[in-house]
Amino acid sequence: MAHGDDGYAAALAAAAGHSQAWLASLRDRPVGPRVHASDLAGVFGGPLPAAGMPAAEVIDFLATQAEPGLMAMPSGRFFGWVIGGTLPAALASDWLVSAWDQNAAMRYATPATAAIEDGAGKWLLDLLGLPGGSDVGFVTGATMANFTGMAAARWRLLADAGWDLDRDGLSGAPRIRCFVGRERHDTVDLGLRYLGLGKPIQVDADAQGRLLPAALDAALAAGSGPALVCLQAGNVHSGAFDPFAEAIAVARKHGAWVHVDGAFGLWAAAVPELRHLTRGFEEADSWGTDAHKTLNVPYDCGIAIVRDPSALRAAMGLHASYLVHDAEGPGDPFEKVPELSRRARGVPVWAALKSLGRDGVAAHVGGLAAAATAIAEGVAGLDGVEVVNDVGYTQVSLAFGDDETTRKVTARIIEEGKVWMSGSRWRDRDILRVSVSNWQTAGEDVATAVGAVRNALAAVRNP
C-alpha cells in the first residue's frame, strides 16, 4: 500500500483527473442521478476488507463507482432547492485547505488561515454594508449561522435581564419570546429548538411572504419580557424580503434583538440595482447566510455575523488551560462558531471574493436575478403556465392549473433530466419552484429551462 510522497502524488493526480472529467461532463449530462442509493449499497458496503488498497486505486474506484449516483448540482441547468455551484478559485482553494490540514481554531496556532478569514470577514462587512465592528464566524451552513446569531441573542437578552446563563442554565430563566414571519424558513425554528427557546410566535405576512410590521407591533405589545425577532432576506418561494427598516424600528421600540435569516438573500446588498431589497437590514443585531448558495463556494460554508462581539464570544467561546488565546484584536476563530476543531472554511470565501472583486460579485449576483427574470418571462408566455410570485430576485414559482397537473409536470421535468426543478407547496397549492443559484447559468441554460417546461406541459396534456 502506497504511503508518503509517492502515495500523495498518485492519489492527487487521480483525484485531479476525475475532478476535471466530472466538471467537463456537466455541460451535457442528465442532471439527475441514474441510480438509487440502494443500488450502490453493495458497491460501497459489505465487510471491511482485511487488506488495504493503494490510495490512487481507491480514488479511481470511488470516482468510477460513484459517478452514476451523482447529481449534476454544479451544472448551470440545476434549479432545485437553493443550491449554488462552485467558482473555480473557491474550488481550488478548498483543495488547498484540505492539503494544508489546518485546525482553524486559534490565531496563535494557525495565523495564516486566521488572517485569511479575518480578511474575508472584513470584505464581507464592507461588501454587504454591515457594521464594521461586527464579528464574523464561518460555520457549516445557514442553519448553524442562524443558530449562532440567535445564541448570541439568547446570551445578551438574558444577561440584560440579570440572568447568568453560563452559571444557571435555562431552567428558571426569564422566557425569551421569539417572533417569526409566518413564511420564515423552518431552519429558523430548528435553531430555536436547538437553543431550548421553543416554538416561535408567528406573525402575519403578505401575499409574497413578507412579514407585516403592524402585526409584529401588535404581537410584541401583547406580552412583555426579553424578545427575539427573526426577519427574512429572501423567501424560499417568492424571493421576497421582509421590510427591514419598518420591522426593525418596531422591534427597537419593544427592546427586541433582531436576527436576519439571509441564507441566499443577504447577497442582494452587494448589487446596486438590488440593494433596495435589503434597505435597513444593517440596523439588525445579527445576520446569517450560506456562502455556497449565492456566493458559490464549496460545501460547507455558512457565515454568522454579530454586531455585538462580546455576546457572540460569550455564547460560543470557551477557556481551557491548554489553549493559547489571542488576548487582543479580533479574537480567536473558535470564539465565533459552535465548533472548536474545524477546517478553514473561510479560505474559499476569501478566494471567491478575491477572484470576483466588488464589481464581479455584483455582476454575479445580479446575473442570477436576471436569469430568474428571463426564465419567468419565457414561461409566462406559454399557455397554461402561471408565475405565482413577483419575480424580483432569484426565485420563480410556477403552477399549471390544478395541483395534479403541476405535480405531473414537475415529475416529467425531473424524468427528462435536461434541467432539475423542485416541487413544493406554497400558499395552499402545489408549485414548481425554480431557484437560480449557479454562476454557470447562462442564456442557453435559460432557453433549456423554458423548453423543458414547455415540453413537460405538452407531454402531460397529450400523454
Coordinates of C-alpha atoms in Angstrom, one line a residue:
M1 CA 0.0 0.0 0.0
A2 CA 1.5 3.3 -1.1
H3 CA 2.4 5.9 1.6
G4 CA 4.5 9.0 1.7
D5 CA 5.2 11.4 -1.1
D6 CA 4.6 8.8 -3.8
G7 CA 1.2 7.9 -2.4
Y8 CA 0.2 11.6 -2.2
A9 CA 1.3 12.3 -5.7
A10 CA -0.5 9.4 -7.3
A11 CA -3.7 9.9 -5.3
L12 CA -3.8 13.7 -6.0
A13 CA -3.2 13.1 -9.7
A14 CA -6.0 10.6 -9.8
A15 CA -8.3 13.0 -8.0
A16 CA -7.5 15.9 -10.3
G17 CA -8.1 13.8 -13.4
H18 CA -11.5 12.5 -12.1
S19 CA -12.5 16.0 -11.0
Q20 CA -11.8 17.5 -14.4
A21 CA -13.7 14.7 -16.1
W22 CA -16.7 15.3 -13.7
L23 CA -16.7 19.1 -14.3
A24 CA -16.4 18.6 -18.1
S25 CA -19.4 16.3 -18.0
L26 CA -21.7 18.9 -16.5
R27 CA -22.3 20.6 -19.9
D28 CA -24.2 17.6 -21.4
R29 CA -25.0 15.0 -18.7
P30 CA -28.6 14.5 -17.4
V31 CA -29.0 16.5 -14.2
G32 CA -30.5 13.8 -12.1
P33 CA -28.7 10.7 -10.8
R34 CA -29.1 7.4 -12.8
V35 CA -29.3 5.0 -9.8
H36 CA -30.6 5.0 -6.2
A37 CA -28.6 4.7 -3.0
S38 CA -29.9 1.2 -2.6
D39 CA -28.3 0.3 -5.9
L40 CA -24.9 1.3 -4.6
A41 CA -25.2 -0.3 -1.2
G42 CA -23.3 -3.4 -2.4
V43 CA -20.6 -1.4 -4.1
F44 CA -19.6 0.7 -1.1
G45 CA -20.8 -1.6 1.7
G46 CA -20.1 -5.1 2.7
P47 CA -17.4 -6.4 5.1
L48 CA -14.4 -4.2 5.6
P49 CA -11.6 -5.8 3.6
A50 CA -8.6 -7.2 5.6
A51 CA -6.0 -5.8 3.1
G52 CA -5.9 -2.2 2.0
M53 CA -5.8 -0.7 -1.5
P54 CA -3.3 1.8 -2.8
A55 CA -4.5 5.4 -2.5
A56 CA -4.7 6.1 -6.2
E57 CA -6.7 2.9 -6.8
V58 CA -9.1 3.9 -4.0
I59 CA -9.7 7.3 -5.8
D60 CA -10.2 5.5 -9.1
F61 CA -12.7 3.1 -7.6
L62 CA -14.5 5.8 -5.7
A63 CA -14.9 8.2 -8.7
T64 CA -15.9 5.5 -11.2
Q65 CA -18.4 3.7 -9.0
A66 CA -20.0 6.8 -7.6
E67 CA -20.5 8.5 -10.9
P68 CA -23.9 7.1 -11.7
G69 CA -25.2 8.2 -8.3
L70 CA -24.1 11.8 -8.6
M71 CA -26.5 14.7 -9.3
A72 CA -25.2 17.5 -11.5
M73 CA -25.8 20.1 -8.9
P74 CA -22.9 22.2 -10.1
S75 CA -24.5 22.4 -13.6
G76 CA -26.0 25.7 -14.9
R77 CA -29.1 23.7 -15.6
F78 CA -29.7 22.8 -11.9
F79 CA -32.5 24.9 -10.4
G80 CA -33.5 22.8 -7.5
W81 CA -34.0 23.9 -3.9
V82 CA -31.5 26.8 -3.3
I83 CA -28.2 25.1 -4.2
G84 CA -25.3 27.0 -5.8
G85 CA -22.3 25.9 -7.8
T86 CA -18.6 26.5 -7.1
L87 CA -16.4 29.2 -8.5
P88 CA -13.0 28.0 -9.9
A89 CA -10.9 29.9 -7.3
A90 CA -13.1 28.7 -4.5
L91 CA -12.9 25.1 -5.5
A92 CA -9.1 25.1 -6.0
S93 CA -8.6 27.0 -2.7
D94 CA -10.7 24.3 -0.9
W95 CA -8.3 21.7 -2.2
L96 CA -5.5 23.8 -0.6
V97 CA -7.4 23.9 2.6
S98 CA -7.6 20.1 2.7
A99 CA -3.9 19.8 1.8
W100 CA -2.8 22.4 4.5
D101 CA -4.9 20.4 7.0
Q102 CA -5.0 23.3 9.5
N103 CA -7.3 23.2 12.5
A104 CA -8.6 26.7 12.2
A105 CA -9.4 27.3 15.8
M106 CA -6.7 29.6 17.2
R107 CA -4.9 32.6 15.7
Y108 CA -1.7 31.6 17.6
A109 CA -1.5 28.1 16.0
T110 CA -2.8 28.8 12.5
P111 CA -2.0 32.5 11.8
A112 CA -2.3 32.2 8.0
T113 CA -5.8 30.8 8.0
A114 CA -6.9 33.2 10.8
A115 CA -5.6 36.2 8.8
I116 CA -7.3 35.0 5.6
E117 CA -10.6 34.5 7.5
D118 CA -10.2 37.9 9.1
G119 CA -9.7 39.5 5.7
A120 CA -12.7 37.7 4.2
G121 CA -14.9 38.8 7.2
K122 CA -13.9 42.5 6.7
W123 CA -14.6 42.3 3.0
L124 CA -18.0 40.8 3.7
L125 CA -19.0 43.5 6.1
D126 CA -17.9 46.2 3.6
L127 CA -19.5 44.4 0.6
L128 CA -22.8 44.0 2.4
G129 CA -22.9 47.3 4.2
L130 CA -23.0 45.8 7.7
P131 CA -21.5 47.3 10.8
G132 CA -17.7 47.3 10.6
G133 CA -17.1 46.2 14.2
S134 CA -19.2 43.1 13.9
D135 CA -17.7 39.6 14.5
V136 CA -17.8 37.1 11.6
G137 CA -17.7 33.4 12.1
F138 CA -17.6 30.6 9.5
V139 CA -19.9 27.8 10.2
T140 CA -21.3 24.8 8.3
G141 CA -24.3 26.4 6.7
A142 CA -27.3 28.7 7.0
T143 CA -28.9 26.6 9.8
M144 CA -25.9 27.0 12.0
A145 CA -25.4 30.6 11.0
N146 CA -28.8 31.3 12.3
F147 CA -28.3 29.2 15.4
T148 CA -25.1 31.1 16.1
G149 CA -26.7 34.5 15.8
M150 CA -29.6 33.5 17.9
A151 CA -27.3 32.0 20.5
A152 CA -25.6 35.4 20.9
A153 CA -29.1 36.9 21.1
R154 CA -30.1 34.5 23.9
W155 CA -27.0 35.3 25.9
R156 CA -27.4 39.0 25.6
L157 CA -31.1 39.1 26.3
L158 CA -30.7 37.0 29.4
A159 CA -27.7 38.9 30.6
D160 CA -29.6 42.2 30.2
A161 CA -32.4 40.7 32.2
G162 CA -30.0 39.9 35.0
W163 CA -29.8 36.2 34.4
D164 CA -26.4 34.3 34.3
L165 CA -26.9 31.8 31.6
D166 CA -23.5 30.3 31.9
R167 CA -23.9 29.6 35.6
D168 CA -27.6 28.8 35.9
G169 CA -28.6 27.5 32.5
L170 CA -32.1 28.0 31.1
S171 CA -34.1 26.4 33.9
G172 CA -35.9 29.2 35.7
A173 CA -34.6 31.9 33.3
P174 CA -36.9 34.7 32.0
R175 CA -38.8 33.4 29.0
I176 CA -37.5 34.8 25.7
R177 CA -40.4 35.5 23.4
C178 CA -39.4 34.7 19.8
F179 CA -41.2 36.2 16.8
V180 CA -41.0 35.0 13.2
G181 CA -42.9 35.8 10.0
R182 CA -45.5 33.2 9.0
E183 CA -43.4 32.3 5.9
R184 CA -39.9 32.1 7.6
H185 CA -37.8 29.1 6.7
D186 CA -38.2 26.1 9.0
T187 CA -34.5 26.1 9.9
V188 CA -35.1 29.2 12.0
D189 CA -37.5 27.1 14.1
L190 CA -34.8 24.4 14.2
G191 CA -32.2 26.8 15.6
L192 CA -34.6 28.0 18.2
R193 CA -35.3 24.3 19.2
Y194 CA -31.6 23.7 19.5
L195 CA -31.3 26.7 21.8
G196 CA -34.2 25.5 24.0
L197 CA -36.3 28.5 23.2
G198 CA -39.3 26.6 22.0
K199 CA -41.8 27.4 19.3
P200 CA -41.8 30.9 18.0
I201 CA -44.8 33.2 17.7
Q202 CA -45.9 33.5 14.1
V203 CA -46.5 37.0 12.7
D204 CA -48.8 37.5 9.6
A205 CA -47.2 38.0 6.2
D206 CA -48.4 39.5 2.9
A207 CA -49.1 37.5 -0.3
Q208 CA -45.4 37.3 -1.1
G209 CA -44.4 36.2 2.3
R210 CA -43.2 39.5 3.7
L211 CA -43.7 40.0 7.5
L212 CA -46.2 42.8 8.3
P213 CA -44.7 45.4 10.7
A214 CA -48.1 46.3 12.1
A215 CA -48.7 42.7 13.0
L216 CA -45.3 42.4 14.6
D217 CA -46.0 45.5 16.7
A218 CA -49.3 44.0 17.9
A219 CA -47.6 40.7 18.7
L220 CA -44.8 42.3 20.7
A221 CA -47.2 44.5 22.6
A222 CA -49.3 41.6 23.6
G223 CA -46.7 40.5 26.2
S224 CA -43.5 41.6 28.0
G225 CA -40.0 40.4 28.7
P226 CA -37.0 39.6 26.5
A227 CA -37.8 39.3 22.8
L228 CA -36.1 38.0 19.7
V229 CA -37.4 38.9 16.3
C230 CA -36.3 36.9 13.2
L231 CA -36.6 38.6 9.8
Q232 CA -36.0 37.1 6.4
A233 CA -33.9 38.2 3.4
G234 CA -35.2 36.0 0.5
N235 CA -38.4 34.0 0.8
V236 CA -37.7 30.5 -0.5
H237 CA -40.7 30.5 -2.8
S238 CA -41.1 34.2 -3.8
G239 CA -37.6 35.5 -3.1
A240 CA -39.3 38.4 -1.2
F241 CA -37.6 40.4 1.5
D242 CA -39.1 41.5 4.8
P243 CA -39.5 45.3 5.2
F244 CA -36.4 45.6 7.4
A245 CA -36.4 49.4 8.1
E246 CA -40.0 49.3 9.3
A247 CA -39.9 46.0 11.1
I248 CA -36.6 46.8 12.9
A249 CA -38.0 50.1 14.1
V250 CA -40.9 48.2 15.6
A251 CA -38.6 45.7 17.3
R252 CA -36.4 48.5 18.7
K253 CA -39.5 50.1 20.2
H254 CA -40.0 46.9 22.2
G255 CA -36.3 46.4 23.0
A256 CA -36.0 43.2 20.9
W257 CA -32.9 41.7 19.4
V258 CA -33.3 41.4 15.6
H259 CA -31.7 38.5 13.7
V260 CA -31.9 38.3 9.8
D261 CA -32.0 34.9 8.1
G262 CA -30.4 35.8 4.8
A263 CA -29.5 32.3 3.6
F264 CA -29.4 33.3 0.0
G265 CA -30.8 36.8 0.0
L266 CA -28.2 38.7 2.1
W267 CA -26.1 39.0 -1.1
A268 CA -28.6 41.3 -2.7
A269 CA -27.0 44.1 -0.7
A270 CA -23.9 43.7 -2.9
V271 CA -25.7 44.7 -6.1
P272 CA -26.5 48.4 -6.6
E273 CA -29.7 47.5 -8.5
L274 CA -30.9 45.1 -5.9
R275 CA -29.8 46.9 -2.7
H276 CA -33.2 48.4 -2.1
L277 CA -34.4 44.9 -1.2
T278 CA -32.2 45.0 1.9
R279 CA -32.9 48.6 2.9
G280 CA -32.5 49.0 6.7
F281 CA -31.2 45.5 7.3
E282 CA -27.9 46.9 8.6
E283 CA -29.8 48.1 11.7
A284 CA -30.3 44.5 12.9
D285 CA -28.2 42.8 15.5
S286 CA -27.1 39.6 13.7
W287 CA -27.3 38.0 10.3
G288 CA -26.9 34.5 8.9
T289 CA -26.1 33.4 5.3
D290 CA -24.8 30.4 3.4
A291 CA -21.9 31.2 1.1
H292 CA -22.5 28.1 -1.0
K293 CA -26.0 29.2 -2.0
T294 CA -25.2 32.5 -3.7
L295 CA -21.5 33.3 -3.5
N296 CA -20.8 29.8 -4.9
V297 CA -18.1 28.4 -2.6
P298 CA -17.8 24.7 -1.8
Y299 CA -19.8 23.0 0.9
D300 CA -19.8 23.6 3.7
C301 CA -19.7 27.3 4.5
G302 CA -22.2 29.3 6.4
I303 CA -21.5 32.8 7.7
A304 CA -22.6 34.2 11.1
I305 CA -22.3 37.9 11.6
V306 CA -23.0 39.5 15.0
R307 CA -22.9 43.2 15.8
D308 CA -22.1 42.6 19.5
P309 CA -18.8 40.6 19.6
S310 CA -18.9 40.2 23.4
A311 CA -22.3 38.5 23.2
L312 CA -21.1 36.2 20.4
R313 CA -17.8 35.2 22.2
A314 CA -19.6 34.7 25.5
A315 CA -22.2 32.4 23.8
M316 CA -19.7 30.4 21.7
G317 CA -16.3 30.7 23.4
L318 CA -14.6 28.5 26.0
H319 CA -11.5 28.9 28.1
A320 CA -9.2 26.0 28.7
S321 CA -5.6 26.0 30.2
Y322 CA -4.1 24.2 27.1
L323 CA -5.4 26.8 24.6
V324 CA -3.3 29.8 23.8
H325 CA -5.6 32.8 23.5
D326 CA -5.1 35.8 21.4
A327 CA -5.8 38.4 24.1
E328 CA -6.2 41.4 21.8
G329 CA -7.6 42.2 18.4
P330 CA -10.3 40.3 16.6
G331 CA -10.4 37.2 18.8
D332 CA -9.8 33.6 18.1
P333 CA -11.9 31.9 15.4
F334 CA -13.3 29.3 17.8
E335 CA -14.9 32.0 19.8
K336 CA -17.3 32.8 17.0
V337 CA -18.6 29.4 16.0
P338 CA -20.1 26.3 17.7
E339 CA -17.0 24.1 16.8
L340 CA -13.6 24.0 18.2
S341 CA -12.0 21.8 15.6
R342 CA -12.9 22.8 12.1
R343 CA -11.4 23.2 8.6
A344 CA -10.6 26.7 7.4
R345 CA -13.8 27.1 5.5
G346 CA -13.4 30.9 5.3
V347 CA -10.5 30.5 2.9
P348 CA -12.7 29.7 -0.2
V349 CA -14.8 32.7 0.7
W350 CA -11.7 34.9 0.6
A351 CA -10.7 33.3 -2.7
A352 CA -14.1 33.8 -4.2
L353 CA -14.2 37.5 -3.2
K354 CA -10.6 38.0 -4.4
S355 CA -11.3 36.4 -7.8
L356 CA -14.5 38.4 -8.3
G357 CA -13.8 41.7 -6.7
R358 CA -16.7 44.1 -5.7
D359 CA -17.8 44.6 -9.3
G360 CA -17.6 40.8 -10.0
V361 CA -19.8 39.9 -7.0
A362 CA -22.4 42.5 -8.1
A363 CA -22.3 41.1 -11.7
H364 CA -22.6 37.5 -10.4
V365 CA -25.5 38.0 -8.0
G366 CA -27.2 40.4 -10.4
G367 CA -26.8 37.8 -13.2
L368 CA -28.6 35.2 -11.1
A369 CA -31.5 37.5 -10.6
A370 CA -31.5 38.5 -14.3
A371 CA -31.6 34.8 -15.3
A372 CA -34.6 34.2 -13.0
T373 CA -36.4 37.1 -14.6
A374 CA -35.7 35.7 -18.0
I375 CA -37.0 32.3 -17.1
A376 CA -40.1 33.8 -15.7
E377 CA -40.7 35.9 -18.8
G378 CA -40.1 32.9 -21.0
V379 CA -42.5 30.6 -19.3
A380 CA -45.1 33.3 -18.7
G381 CA -45.8 33.3 -22.5
L382 CA -46.7 29.6 -22.5
D383 CA -50.4 28.7 -22.4
G384 CA -51.3 27.1 -19.1
V385 CA -48.4 28.4 -17.1
E386 CA -48.9 30.8 -14.2
V387 CA -46.0 32.6 -12.5
V388 CA -47.4 32.8 -9.0
N389 CA -44.8 35.1 -7.4
D390 CA -43.5 38.6 -8.1
V391 CA -40.1 37.8 -9.5
G392 CA -37.6 40.3 -8.1
Y393 CA -34.6 38.2 -7.1
T394 CA -33.6 34.6 -7.8
Q395 CA -36.8 32.6 -7.2
V396 CA -39.6 31.7 -9.6
S397 CA -42.7 29.7 -8.6
L398 CA -44.9 28.2 -11.2
A399 CA -48.3 26.5 -11.3
F400 CA -50.0 24.7 -14.1
G401 CA -53.7 24.9 -13.3
D402 CA -54.6 22.3 -10.7
D403 CA -52.3 20.6 -8.3
E404 CA -52.3 17.2 -10.1
T405 CA -51.2 18.8 -13.3
T406 CA -48.4 20.7 -11.5
R407 CA -47.2 17.5 -9.9
K408 CA -47.2 15.7 -13.2
V409 CA -45.3 18.5 -15.0
T410 CA -42.7 18.5 -12.2
A411 CA -42.2 14.7 -12.4
R412 CA -41.9 14.9 -16.2
I413 CA -39.2 17.6 -16.0
I414 CA -37.2 15.6 -13.5
E415 CA -37.6 12.4 -15.5
E416 CA -36.5 14.1 -18.7
G417 CA -33.3 15.3 -17.0
K418 CA -32.4 18.3 -19.1
V419 CA -32.9 20.5 -16.0
W420 CA -33.8 20.0 -12.4
M421 CA -36.5 22.0 -10.7
S422 CA -38.0 21.1 -7.4
G423 CA -41.7 20.7 -6.5
S424 CA -43.0 22.4 -3.4
R425 CA -46.2 23.6 -1.8
W426 CA -46.9 27.3 -1.2
R427 CA -50.0 29.2 -0.1
D428 CA -52.1 26.0 -0.2
R429 CA -51.2 24.9 -3.8
D430 CA -48.6 22.7 -5.4
I431 CA -46.0 24.6 -7.3
L432 CA -42.8 24.0 -9.4
R433 CA -40.0 26.1 -7.9
V434 CA -37.1 27.4 -9.9
S435 CA -34.1 28.7 -8.0
V436 CA -31.2 30.3 -10.0
S437 CA -28.1 30.0 -7.8
N438 CA -25.3 28.9 -10.1
W439 CA -22.6 31.2 -11.7
Q440 CA -22.6 29.0 -14.8
T441 CA -26.3 29.5 -15.7
A442 CA -26.2 31.3 -19.0
G443 CA -28.6 32.2 -21.8
E444 CA -28.6 28.7 -23.3
D445 CA -29.5 27.3 -19.9
V446 CA -32.4 29.7 -19.6
A447 CA -33.6 28.6 -23.0
T448 CA -33.2 25.0 -22.0
A449 CA -35.2 25.6 -18.8
V450 CA -38.1 27.3 -20.7
G451 CA -38.0 24.5 -23.3
A452 CA -38.1 21.8 -20.5
V453 CA -41.2 23.4 -19.0
R454 CA -42.9 23.7 -22.5
N455 CA -42.1 20.1 -23.4
A456 CA -43.2 18.7 -20.0
L457 CA -46.5 20.5 -20.1
A458 CA -47.2 19.4 -23.6
A459 CA -46.4 15.8 -22.7
V460 CA -48.8 15.9 -19.7
R461 CA -51.6 17.4 -21.8
N462 CA -51.1 14.9 -24.6
P463 CA -49.9 11.7 -23.0

